[in-house]
Coordinates of C-alpha atoms (C1' of nucleotides) in Angstrom, one line a residue:
Chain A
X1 CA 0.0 0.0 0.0
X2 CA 2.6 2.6 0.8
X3 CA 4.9 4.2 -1.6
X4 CA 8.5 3.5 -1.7
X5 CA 10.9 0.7 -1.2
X6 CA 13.2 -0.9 1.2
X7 CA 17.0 0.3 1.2
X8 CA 19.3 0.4 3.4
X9 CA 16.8 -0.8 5.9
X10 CA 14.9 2.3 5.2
X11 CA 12.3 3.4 3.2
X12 CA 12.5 5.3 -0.1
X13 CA 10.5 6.8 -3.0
X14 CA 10.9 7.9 -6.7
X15 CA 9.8 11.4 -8.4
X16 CA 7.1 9.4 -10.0
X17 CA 5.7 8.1 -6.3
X18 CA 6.3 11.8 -5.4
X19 CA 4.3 13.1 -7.6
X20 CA 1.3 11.2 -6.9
X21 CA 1.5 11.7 -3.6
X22 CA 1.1 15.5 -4.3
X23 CA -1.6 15.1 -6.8
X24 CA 0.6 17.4 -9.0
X25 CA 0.1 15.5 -12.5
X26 CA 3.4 14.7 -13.9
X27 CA 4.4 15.1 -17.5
X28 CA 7.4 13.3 -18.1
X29 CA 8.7 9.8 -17.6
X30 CA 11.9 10.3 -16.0
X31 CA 14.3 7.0 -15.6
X32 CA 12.1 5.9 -12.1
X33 CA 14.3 4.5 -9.9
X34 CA 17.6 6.0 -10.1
X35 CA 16.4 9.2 -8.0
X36 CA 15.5 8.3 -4.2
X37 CA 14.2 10.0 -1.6
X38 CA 14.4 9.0 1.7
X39 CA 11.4 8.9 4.6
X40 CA 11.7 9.7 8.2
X41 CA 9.4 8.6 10.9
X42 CA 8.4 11.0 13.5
X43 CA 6.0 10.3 16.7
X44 CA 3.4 12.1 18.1
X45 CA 4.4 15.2 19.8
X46 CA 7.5 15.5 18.2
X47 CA 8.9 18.5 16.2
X48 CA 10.1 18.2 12.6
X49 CA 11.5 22.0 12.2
X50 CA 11.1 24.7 14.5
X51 CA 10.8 28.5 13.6
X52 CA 13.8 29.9 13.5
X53 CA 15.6 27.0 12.3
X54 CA 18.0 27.0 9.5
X55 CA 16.2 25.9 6.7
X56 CA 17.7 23.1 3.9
X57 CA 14.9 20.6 3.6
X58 CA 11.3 20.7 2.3
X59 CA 8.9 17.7 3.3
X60 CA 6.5 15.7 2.2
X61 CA 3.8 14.0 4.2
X62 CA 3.4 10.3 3.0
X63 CA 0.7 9.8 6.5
X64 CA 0.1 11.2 9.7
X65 CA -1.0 14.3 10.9
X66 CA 0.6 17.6 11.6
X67 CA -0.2 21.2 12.5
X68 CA 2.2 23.8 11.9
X69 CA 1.8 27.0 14.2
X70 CA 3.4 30.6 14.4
X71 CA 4.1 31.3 18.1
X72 CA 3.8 34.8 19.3
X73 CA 6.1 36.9 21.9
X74 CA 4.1 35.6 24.5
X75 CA 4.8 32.1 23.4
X76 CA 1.2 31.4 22.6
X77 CA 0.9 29.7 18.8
X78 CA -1.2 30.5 16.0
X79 CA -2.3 26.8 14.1
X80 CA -1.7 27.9 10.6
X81 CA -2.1 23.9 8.8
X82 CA -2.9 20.9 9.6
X83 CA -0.9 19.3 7.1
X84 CA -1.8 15.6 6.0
X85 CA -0.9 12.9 3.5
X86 CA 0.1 14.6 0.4
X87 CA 0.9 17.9 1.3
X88 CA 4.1 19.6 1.4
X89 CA 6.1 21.3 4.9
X90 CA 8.5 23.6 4.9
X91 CA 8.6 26.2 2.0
X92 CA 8.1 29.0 4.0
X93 CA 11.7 28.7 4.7
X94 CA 13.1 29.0 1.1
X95 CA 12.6 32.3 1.4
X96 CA 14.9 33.7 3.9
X97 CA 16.6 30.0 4.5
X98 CA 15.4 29.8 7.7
X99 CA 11.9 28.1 8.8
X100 CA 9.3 30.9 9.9
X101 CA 6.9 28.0 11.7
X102 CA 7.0 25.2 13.4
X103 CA 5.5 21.7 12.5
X104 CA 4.7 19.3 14.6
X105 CA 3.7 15.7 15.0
X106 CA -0.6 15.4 15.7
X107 CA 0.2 11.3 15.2
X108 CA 3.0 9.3 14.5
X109 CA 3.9 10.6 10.8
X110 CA 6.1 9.0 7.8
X111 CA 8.0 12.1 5.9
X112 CA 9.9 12.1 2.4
X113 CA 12.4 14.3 2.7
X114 CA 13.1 16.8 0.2
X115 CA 16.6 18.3 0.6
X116 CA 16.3 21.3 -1.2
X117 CA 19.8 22.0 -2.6
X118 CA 19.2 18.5 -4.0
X119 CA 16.1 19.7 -5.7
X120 CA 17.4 23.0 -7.3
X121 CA 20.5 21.2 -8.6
X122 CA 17.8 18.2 -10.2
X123 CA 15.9 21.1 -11.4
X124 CA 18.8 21.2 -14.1
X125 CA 18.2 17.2 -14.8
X126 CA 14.5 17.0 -14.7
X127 CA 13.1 19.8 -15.9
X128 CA 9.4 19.0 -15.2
X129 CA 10.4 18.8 -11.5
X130 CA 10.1 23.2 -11.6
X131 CA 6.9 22.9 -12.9
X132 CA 6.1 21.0 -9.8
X133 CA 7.7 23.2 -7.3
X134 CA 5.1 25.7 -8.8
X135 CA 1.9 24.4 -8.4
X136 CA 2.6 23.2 -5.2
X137 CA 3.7 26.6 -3.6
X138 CA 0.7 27.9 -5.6
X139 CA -2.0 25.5 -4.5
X140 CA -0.7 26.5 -1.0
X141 CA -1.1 30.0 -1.5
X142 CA -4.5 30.1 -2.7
X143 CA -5.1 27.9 0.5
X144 CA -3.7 30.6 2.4
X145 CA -5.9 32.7 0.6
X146 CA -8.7 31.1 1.0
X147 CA -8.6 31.1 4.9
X148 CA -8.1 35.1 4.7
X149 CA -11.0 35.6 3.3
X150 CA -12.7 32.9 5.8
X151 CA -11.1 34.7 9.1
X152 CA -11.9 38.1 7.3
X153 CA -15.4 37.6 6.2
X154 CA -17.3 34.2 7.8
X155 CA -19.2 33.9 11.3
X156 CA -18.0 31.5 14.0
X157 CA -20.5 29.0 12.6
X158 CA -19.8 29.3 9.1
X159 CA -16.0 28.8 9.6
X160 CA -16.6 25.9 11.8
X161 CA -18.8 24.6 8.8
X162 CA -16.2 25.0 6.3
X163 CA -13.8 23.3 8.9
X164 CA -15.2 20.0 8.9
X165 CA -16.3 20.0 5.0
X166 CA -13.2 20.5 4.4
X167 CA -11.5 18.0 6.4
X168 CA -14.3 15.5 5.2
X169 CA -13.6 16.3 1.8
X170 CA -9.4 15.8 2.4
X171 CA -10.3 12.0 4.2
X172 CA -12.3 11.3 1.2
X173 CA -9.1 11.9 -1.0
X174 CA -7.6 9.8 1.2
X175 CA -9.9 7.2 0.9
X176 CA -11.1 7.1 4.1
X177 CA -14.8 8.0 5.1
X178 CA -15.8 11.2 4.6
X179 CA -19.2 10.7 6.7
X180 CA -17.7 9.7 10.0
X181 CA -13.8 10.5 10.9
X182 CA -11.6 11.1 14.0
X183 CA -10.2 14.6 15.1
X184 CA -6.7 14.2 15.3
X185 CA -6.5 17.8 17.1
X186 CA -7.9 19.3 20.2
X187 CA -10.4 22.3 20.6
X188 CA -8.0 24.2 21.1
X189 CA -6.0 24.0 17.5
X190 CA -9.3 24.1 16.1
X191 CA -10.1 27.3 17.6
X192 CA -7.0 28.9 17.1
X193 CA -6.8 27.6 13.2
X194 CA -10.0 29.6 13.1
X195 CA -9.9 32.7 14.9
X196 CA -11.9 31.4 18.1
X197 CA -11.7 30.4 21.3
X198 CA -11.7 26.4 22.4
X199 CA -15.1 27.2 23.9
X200 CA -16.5 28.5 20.8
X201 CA -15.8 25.8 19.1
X202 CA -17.0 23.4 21.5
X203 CA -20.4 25.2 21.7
X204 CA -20.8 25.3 17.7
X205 CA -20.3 21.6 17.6
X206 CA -23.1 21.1 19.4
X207 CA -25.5 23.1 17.8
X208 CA -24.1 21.6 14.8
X209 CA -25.3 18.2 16.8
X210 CA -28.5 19.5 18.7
X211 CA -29.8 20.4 14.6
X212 CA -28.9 17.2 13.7
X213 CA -25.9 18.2 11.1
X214 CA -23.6 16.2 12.5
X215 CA -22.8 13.9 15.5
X216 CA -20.2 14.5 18.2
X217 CA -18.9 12.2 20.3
X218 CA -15.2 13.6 21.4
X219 CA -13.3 13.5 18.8
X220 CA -15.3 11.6 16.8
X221 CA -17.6 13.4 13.7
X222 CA -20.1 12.0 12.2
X223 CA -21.4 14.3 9.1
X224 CA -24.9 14.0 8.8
X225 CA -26.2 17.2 6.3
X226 CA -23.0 18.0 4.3
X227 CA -24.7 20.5 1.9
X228 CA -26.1 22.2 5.2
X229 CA -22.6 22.7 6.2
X230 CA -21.6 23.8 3.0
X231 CA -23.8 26.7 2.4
X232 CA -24.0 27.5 6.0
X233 CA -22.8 31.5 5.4
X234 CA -22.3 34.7 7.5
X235 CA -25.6 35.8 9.7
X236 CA -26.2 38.9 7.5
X237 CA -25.6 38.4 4.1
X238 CA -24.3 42.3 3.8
X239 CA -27.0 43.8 2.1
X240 CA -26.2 44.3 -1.4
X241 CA -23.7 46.0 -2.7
X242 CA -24.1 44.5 -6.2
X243 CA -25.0 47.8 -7.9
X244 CA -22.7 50.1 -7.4
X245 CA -19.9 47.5 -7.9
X246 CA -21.4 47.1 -11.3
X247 CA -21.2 51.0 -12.1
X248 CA -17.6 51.0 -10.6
X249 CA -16.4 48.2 -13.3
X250 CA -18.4 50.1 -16.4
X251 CA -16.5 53.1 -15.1
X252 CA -13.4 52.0 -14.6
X253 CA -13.0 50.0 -17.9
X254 CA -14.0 52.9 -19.7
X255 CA -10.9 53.8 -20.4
X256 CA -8.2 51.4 -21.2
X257 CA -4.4 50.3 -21.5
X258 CA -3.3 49.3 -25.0
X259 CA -0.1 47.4 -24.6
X260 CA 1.7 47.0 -27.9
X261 CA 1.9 43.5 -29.2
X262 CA 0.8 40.8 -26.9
X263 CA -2.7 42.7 -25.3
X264 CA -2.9 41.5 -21.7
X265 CA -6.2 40.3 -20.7
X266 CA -8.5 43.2 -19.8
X267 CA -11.3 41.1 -18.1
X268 CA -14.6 42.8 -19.0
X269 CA -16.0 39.7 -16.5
Chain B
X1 CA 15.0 56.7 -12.8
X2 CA 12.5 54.1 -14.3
X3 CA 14.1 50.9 -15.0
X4 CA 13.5 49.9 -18.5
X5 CA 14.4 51.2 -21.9
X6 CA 12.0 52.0 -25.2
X7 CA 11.7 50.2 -28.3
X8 CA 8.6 49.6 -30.5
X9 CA 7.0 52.9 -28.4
X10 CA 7.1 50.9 -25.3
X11 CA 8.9 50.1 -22.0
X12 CA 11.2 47.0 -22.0
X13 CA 13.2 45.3 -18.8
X14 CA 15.9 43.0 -18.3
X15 CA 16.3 40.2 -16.2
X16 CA 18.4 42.5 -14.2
X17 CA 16.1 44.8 -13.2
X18 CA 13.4 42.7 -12.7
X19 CA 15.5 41.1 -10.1
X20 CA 16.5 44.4 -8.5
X21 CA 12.8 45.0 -8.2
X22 CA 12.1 42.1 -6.5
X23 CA 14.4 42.5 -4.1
X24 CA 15.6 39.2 -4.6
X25 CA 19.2 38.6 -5.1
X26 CA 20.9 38.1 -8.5
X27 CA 23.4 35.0 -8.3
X28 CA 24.6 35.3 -11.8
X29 CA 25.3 37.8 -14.8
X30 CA 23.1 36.8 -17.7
X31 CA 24.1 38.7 -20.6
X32 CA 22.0 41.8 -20.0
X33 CA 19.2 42.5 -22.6
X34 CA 18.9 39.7 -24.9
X35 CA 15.8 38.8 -23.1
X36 CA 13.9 41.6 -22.1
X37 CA 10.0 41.8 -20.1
X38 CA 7.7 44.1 -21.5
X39 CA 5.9 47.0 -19.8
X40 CA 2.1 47.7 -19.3
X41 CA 0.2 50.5 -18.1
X42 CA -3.1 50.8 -16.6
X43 CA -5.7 53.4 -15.3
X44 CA -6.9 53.8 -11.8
X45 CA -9.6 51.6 -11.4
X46 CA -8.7 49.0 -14.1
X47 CA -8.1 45.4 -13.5
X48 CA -5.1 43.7 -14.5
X49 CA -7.2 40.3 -14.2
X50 CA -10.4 38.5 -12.5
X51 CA -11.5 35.2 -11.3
X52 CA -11.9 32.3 -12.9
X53 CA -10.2 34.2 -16.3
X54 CA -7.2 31.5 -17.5
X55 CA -4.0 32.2 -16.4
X56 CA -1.0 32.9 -18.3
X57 CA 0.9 35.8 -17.2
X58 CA 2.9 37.2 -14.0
X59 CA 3.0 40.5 -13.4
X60 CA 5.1 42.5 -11.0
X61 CA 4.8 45.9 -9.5
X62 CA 7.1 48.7 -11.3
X63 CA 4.7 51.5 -9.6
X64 CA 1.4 52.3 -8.4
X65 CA -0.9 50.8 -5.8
X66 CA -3.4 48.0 -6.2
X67 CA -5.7 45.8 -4.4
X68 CA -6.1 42.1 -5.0
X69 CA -9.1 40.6 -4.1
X70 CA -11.5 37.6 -3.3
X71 CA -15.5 37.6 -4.3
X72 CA -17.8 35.7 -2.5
X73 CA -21.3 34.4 -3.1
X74 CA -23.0 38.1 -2.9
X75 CA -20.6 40.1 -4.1
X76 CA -18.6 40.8 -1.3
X77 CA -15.4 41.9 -1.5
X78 CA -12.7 40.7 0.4
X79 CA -9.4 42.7 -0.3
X80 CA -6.0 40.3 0.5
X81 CA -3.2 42.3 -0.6
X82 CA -2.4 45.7 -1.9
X83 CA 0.6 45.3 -3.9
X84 CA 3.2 48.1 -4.9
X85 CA 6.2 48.3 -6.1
X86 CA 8.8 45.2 -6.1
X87 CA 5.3 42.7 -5.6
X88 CA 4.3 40.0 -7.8
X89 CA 0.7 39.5 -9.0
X90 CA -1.0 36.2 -10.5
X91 CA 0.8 33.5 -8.6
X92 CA -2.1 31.9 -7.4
X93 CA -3.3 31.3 -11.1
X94 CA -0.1 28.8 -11.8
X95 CA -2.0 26.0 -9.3
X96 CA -5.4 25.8 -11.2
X97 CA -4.2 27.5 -14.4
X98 CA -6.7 30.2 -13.7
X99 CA -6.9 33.3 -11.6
X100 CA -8.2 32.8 -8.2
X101 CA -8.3 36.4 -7.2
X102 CA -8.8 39.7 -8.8
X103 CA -6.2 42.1 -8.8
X104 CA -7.9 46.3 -9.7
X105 CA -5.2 49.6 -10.0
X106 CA -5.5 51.8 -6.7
X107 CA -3.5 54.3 -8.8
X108 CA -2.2 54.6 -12.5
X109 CA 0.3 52.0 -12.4
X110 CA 3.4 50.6 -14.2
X111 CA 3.3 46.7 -14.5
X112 CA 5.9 44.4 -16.4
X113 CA 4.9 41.2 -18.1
X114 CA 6.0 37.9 -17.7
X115 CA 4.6 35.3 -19.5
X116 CA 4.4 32.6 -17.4
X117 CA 5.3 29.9 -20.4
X118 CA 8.1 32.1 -21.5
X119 CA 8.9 32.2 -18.0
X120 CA 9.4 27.9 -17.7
X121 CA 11.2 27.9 -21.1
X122 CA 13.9 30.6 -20.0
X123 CA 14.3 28.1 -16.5
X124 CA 16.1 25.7 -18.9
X125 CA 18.5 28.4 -20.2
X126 CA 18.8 30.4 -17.0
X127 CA 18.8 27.9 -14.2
X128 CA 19.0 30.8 -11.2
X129 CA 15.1 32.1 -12.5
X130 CA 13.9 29.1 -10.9
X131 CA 15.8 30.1 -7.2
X132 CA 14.2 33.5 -8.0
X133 CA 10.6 31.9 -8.5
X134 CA 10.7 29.9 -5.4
X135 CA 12.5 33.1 -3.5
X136 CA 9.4 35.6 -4.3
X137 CA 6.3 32.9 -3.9
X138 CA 8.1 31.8 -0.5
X139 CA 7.9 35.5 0.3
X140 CA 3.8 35.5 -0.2
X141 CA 3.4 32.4 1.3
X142 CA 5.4 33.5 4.9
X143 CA 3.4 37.3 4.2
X144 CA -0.3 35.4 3.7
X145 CA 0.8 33.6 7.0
X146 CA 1.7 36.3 9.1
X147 CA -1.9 37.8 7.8
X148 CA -3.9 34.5 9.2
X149 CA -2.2 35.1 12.9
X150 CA -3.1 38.7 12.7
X151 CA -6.5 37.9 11.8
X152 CA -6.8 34.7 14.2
X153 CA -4.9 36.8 17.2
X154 CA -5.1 40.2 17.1
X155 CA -7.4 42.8 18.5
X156 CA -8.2 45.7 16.1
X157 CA -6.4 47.9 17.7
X158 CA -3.2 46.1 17.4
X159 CA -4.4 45.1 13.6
X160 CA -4.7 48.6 12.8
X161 CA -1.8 50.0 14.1
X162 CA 0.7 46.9 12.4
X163 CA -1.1 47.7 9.4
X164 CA 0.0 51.3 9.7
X165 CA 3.8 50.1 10.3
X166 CA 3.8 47.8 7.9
X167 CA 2.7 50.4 5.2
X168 CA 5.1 52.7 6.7
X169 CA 8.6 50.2 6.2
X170 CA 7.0 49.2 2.3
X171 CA 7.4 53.3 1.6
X172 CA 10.5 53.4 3.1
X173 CA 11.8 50.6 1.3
X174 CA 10.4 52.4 -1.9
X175 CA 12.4 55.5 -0.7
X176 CA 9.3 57.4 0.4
X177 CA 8.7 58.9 3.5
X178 CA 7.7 56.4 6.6
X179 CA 6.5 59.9 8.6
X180 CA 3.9 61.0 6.7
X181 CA 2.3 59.7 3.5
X182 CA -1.2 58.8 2.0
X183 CA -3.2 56.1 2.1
X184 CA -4.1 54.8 -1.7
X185 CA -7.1 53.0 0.1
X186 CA -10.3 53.4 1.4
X187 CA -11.2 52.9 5.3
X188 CA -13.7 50.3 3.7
X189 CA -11.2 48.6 1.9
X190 CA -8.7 48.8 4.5
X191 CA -11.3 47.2 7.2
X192 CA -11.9 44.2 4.4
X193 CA -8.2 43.9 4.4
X194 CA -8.0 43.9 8.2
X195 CA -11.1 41.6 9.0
X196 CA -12.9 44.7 10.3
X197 CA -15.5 47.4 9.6
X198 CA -14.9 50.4 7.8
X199 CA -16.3 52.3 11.0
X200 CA -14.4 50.5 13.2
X201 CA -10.9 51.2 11.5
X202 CA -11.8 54.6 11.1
X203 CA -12.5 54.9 15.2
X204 CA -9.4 53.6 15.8
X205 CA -7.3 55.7 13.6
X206 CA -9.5 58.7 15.4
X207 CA -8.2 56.9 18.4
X208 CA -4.6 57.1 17.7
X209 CA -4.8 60.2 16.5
X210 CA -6.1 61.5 20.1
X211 CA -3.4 59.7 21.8
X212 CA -0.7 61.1 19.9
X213 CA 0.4 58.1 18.4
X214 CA -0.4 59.2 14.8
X215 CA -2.1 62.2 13.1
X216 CA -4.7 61.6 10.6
X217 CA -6.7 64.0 8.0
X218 CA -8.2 61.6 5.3
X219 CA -6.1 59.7 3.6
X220 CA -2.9 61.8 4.9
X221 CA -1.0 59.5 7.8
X222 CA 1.5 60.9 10.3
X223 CA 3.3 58.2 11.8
X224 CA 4.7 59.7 15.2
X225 CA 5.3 57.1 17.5
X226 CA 6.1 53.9 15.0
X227 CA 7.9 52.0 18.1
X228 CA 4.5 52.8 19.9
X229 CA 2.3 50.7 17.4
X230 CA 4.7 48.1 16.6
X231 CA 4.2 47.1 20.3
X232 CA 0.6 47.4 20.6
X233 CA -0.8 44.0 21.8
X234 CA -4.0 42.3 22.2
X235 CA -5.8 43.5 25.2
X236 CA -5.5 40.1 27.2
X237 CA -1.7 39.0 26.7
X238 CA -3.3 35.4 27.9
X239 CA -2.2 33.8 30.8
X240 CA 1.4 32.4 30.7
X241 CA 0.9 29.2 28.7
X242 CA 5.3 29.2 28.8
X243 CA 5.2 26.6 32.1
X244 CA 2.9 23.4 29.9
X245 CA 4.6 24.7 26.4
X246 CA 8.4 23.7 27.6
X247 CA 7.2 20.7 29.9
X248 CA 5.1 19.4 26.8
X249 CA 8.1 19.7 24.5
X250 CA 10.9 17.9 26.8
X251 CA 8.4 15.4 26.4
X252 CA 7.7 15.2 23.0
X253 CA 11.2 15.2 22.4
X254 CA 12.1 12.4 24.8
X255 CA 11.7 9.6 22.4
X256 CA 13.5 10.8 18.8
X257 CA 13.5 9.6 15.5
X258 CA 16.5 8.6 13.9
X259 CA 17.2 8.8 10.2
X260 CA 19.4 6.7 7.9
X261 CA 21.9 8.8 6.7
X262 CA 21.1 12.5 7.4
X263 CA 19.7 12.9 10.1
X264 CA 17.2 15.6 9.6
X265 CA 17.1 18.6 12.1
X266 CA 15.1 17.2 15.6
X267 CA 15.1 21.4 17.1
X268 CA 15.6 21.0 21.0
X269 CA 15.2 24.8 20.9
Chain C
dC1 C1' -7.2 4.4 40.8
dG2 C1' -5.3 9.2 40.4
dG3 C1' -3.4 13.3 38.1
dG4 C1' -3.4 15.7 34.0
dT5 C1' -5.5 17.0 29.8
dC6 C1' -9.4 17.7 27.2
dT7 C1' -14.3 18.8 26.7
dT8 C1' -18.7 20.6 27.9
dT9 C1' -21.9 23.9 29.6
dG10 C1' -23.4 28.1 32.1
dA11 C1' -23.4 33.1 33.2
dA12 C1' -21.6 37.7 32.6
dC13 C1' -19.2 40.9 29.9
dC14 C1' -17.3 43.7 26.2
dA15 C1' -15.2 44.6 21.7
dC16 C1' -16.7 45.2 17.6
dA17 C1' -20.7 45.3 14.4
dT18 C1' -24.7 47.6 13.1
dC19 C1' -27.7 51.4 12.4
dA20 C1' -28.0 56.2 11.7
dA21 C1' -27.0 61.0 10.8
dG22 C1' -24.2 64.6 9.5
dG23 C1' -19.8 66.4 7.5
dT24 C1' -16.1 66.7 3.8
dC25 C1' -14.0 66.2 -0.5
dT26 C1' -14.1 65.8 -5.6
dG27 C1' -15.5 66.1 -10.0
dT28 C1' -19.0 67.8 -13.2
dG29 C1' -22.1 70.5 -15.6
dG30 C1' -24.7 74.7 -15.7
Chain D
dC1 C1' -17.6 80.2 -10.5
dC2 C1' -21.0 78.0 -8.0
dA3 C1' -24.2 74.2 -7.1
dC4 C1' -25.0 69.6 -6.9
dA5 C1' -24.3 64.6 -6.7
dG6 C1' -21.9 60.8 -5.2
dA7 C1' -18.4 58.7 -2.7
dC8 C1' -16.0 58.8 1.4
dC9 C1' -15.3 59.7 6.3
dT10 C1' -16.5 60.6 11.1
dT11 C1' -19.0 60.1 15.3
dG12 C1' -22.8 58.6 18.3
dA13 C1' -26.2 55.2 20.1
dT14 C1' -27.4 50.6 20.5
dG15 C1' -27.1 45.6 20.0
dT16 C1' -24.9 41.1 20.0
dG17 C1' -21.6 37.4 18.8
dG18 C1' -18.0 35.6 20.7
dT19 C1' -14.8 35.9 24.7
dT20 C1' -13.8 35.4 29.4
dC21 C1' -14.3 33.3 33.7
dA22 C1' -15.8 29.3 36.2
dA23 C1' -16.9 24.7 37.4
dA24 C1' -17.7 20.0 36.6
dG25 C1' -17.7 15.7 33.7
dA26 C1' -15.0 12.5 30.5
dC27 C1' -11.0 10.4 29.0
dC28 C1' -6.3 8.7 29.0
dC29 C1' -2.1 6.6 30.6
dG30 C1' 0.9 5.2 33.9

DNA sequence: CGGGTCTTTGAACCACATCAAGGTCTGTGG
DNA sequence: CCACAGACCTTGATGTGGTTCAAAGACCCG
């Protein structure tokens, strides 16, 4: 079932089992096995990089579960991920070669290890591999994105919605259930991935449960109404501002740039 | 003092100066201006591109103010970034190969062009693009995450007044003044930005302004105590949580994994 | 079993949103 | 040049969603 292959009494994967793992489609058929990278086990509790940390190695998770956190000058921490099978750790350190957050172990984990000097020097070799690199830093982006807008814009009930859709909807990649799953973090993480307190969270859960959307027993979640959860939205949908937005764009496009060959796309929507 | 030179009526760039503007270091001399990154201008109010429109092109920030933004269901705006100068716009199109965000001119702005499929064929001729790639979207990535702490921790007050700080070291980096300069956004757009009301933001700039920490008239921001905001905390610094934190990571640590050959970084702090 | 961590639930409070009204600035056309 | 419209900003009054504080039940692991 798992990717990789026995080596040295460890465990190793190709770019090919790489690949898959990041759902990142691959294009070309690169030689498999003569490029191996190794996995490292970690346990629950324990740290894989910490912030601060010089950085040299990005990571992919192969299972397990992780959170990665900021942690402020009061030494409380921020839950920015909860990174699982098929997501990458790490590259916010390329950028200034050293880690700014920590991961850590929610359950014992299996890593592939990604060293990165490795990487930019196979970039020359495979070329595809860049392309890669790409769409994964971009997928997390939008990610990142995406949960602005959620911690800008949503109610408490709305992100704790979201929160278990979209946790439902990650097991189901992994081809577990997505009706009925296991927490693998406290109240706590939850409520400080999504701007709230512990109690907060606790309370939502069950209303969730006393309306019948889901069941709650621990850390246990049964997803009864998905849709429900879905479209569950902010209290007052803001009454609308529709209009004016409208006249804005007609106004603004009015007038227009003219670049000289190529004619960037000027989205008239 | 405009990078870039004319030919064919318009503004060209070099890999050079499209690295200076990054501020992202240059590891090697490519012979200057046999490949060159063409210029585009738009209008206050246009937009450079908008959800959901296919993606093909990076653009980065040569002058002028923007906003990029998310849409939900009803409308709603919710503002993510306001890139200037040295900022790169579109990355979260490479993942899905279409936008995920609209990006709209704050001001008349200067933009340069880089065609992302021109971009991947130069990687094979000019091998350090790639280390400049992964550079400027690590950047965004560790910017987007100190945004989700701010939003999951901060009060407004403290949001507000980073906000102000933040703006104040981008114009100094630019060369501008980081004592007094103008706001290219509105108080709503700056509350979308901030996870707030527009009411709310302006109460608090009122509120600084009474306290002496900054002086406000519309859009016009004196910054006179910058050490003052950059220290401005959440109201309820949260009880030490220091004493559980370093007894939960001894034990966490206690047990360790141990890797073949390299044995990845295991922080003790 | 017993101590520690996690979770639930209740009651009170308050930071921020909402609703509302008036003031200011800008551009436009008479 | 002035008047007017529309967008933006400020400030006050009021309401409430979510936090804070508190206490007790459930689970886990040695």
């Amino acid at each position: 079932m798992e990717a990789g292959r026995q080596r040295q009494g460890r465990l190793w994967s190709n770019l090919k089992e790489v690949c898959d793992l990041l759902r990142i489609a691959t294009i070309s058929t690169v030689a498999a096995d003569e490029l191996l990278f190794q996995h490292v086990q970690f346990k629950t509790g324990q740290r894989i990089h910490t912030i601060g940390q010089p950085f040299d190695t990005l990571y992919i998770v192969n299972s397990g579960f992780l959170k990665t956190v900021l942690i402020d000058e009061f030494g409380n921490e921020q839950v920015l991920s909860f990174p699982m099978k098929g997501d990458m750790l790490g590259v916010d350190g390329i950028h200034t070669r050293h880690y700014s957050s920590e991961a850590v172990a929610l359950s014992d984990c299996d890593l592939i290890l990604l060293p990165f000097k490795k990487l930019t020097a196979l970039g020359r070799v495979h070329l595809e591999l860049e392309n890669v690199m790409y769409g994964v830093m971009s997928r997390e982006l939008v990610r990142e994105q995406a949960m602005i807008g959620m911690l800008g814009a949503l109610s408490a009930e709305a992100r704790v919605a979201r929160f278990l859709v979209a946790l439902a909807e990650r097991f189901a990649l992994m081809g577990y259930s997505s009706k009925l799953f296991n927490l693998r973090m406290t109240r706590h993480e939850i409520g400080s991935y999504l701007g709230l307190t512990l109690e907060t969270v606790s309370r939502t859960l069950s209303a969730f449960n006393e309306i019948g959307l889901i069941t709650v027993d621990q850390r246990t979640i049964g997803i009864k109404d998905p849709d429900a959860l879905k479209t569950l939205r902010r209290l007052p949908p803001s009454r609308s501002r529709a209009k004016q937005l409208a006249a804005a764009r007609l106004k603004a496009d009015a007038g227009a740039a003219s670049p000289a060959t190529a004619t960037p796309m000027l989205a008239t929507m």
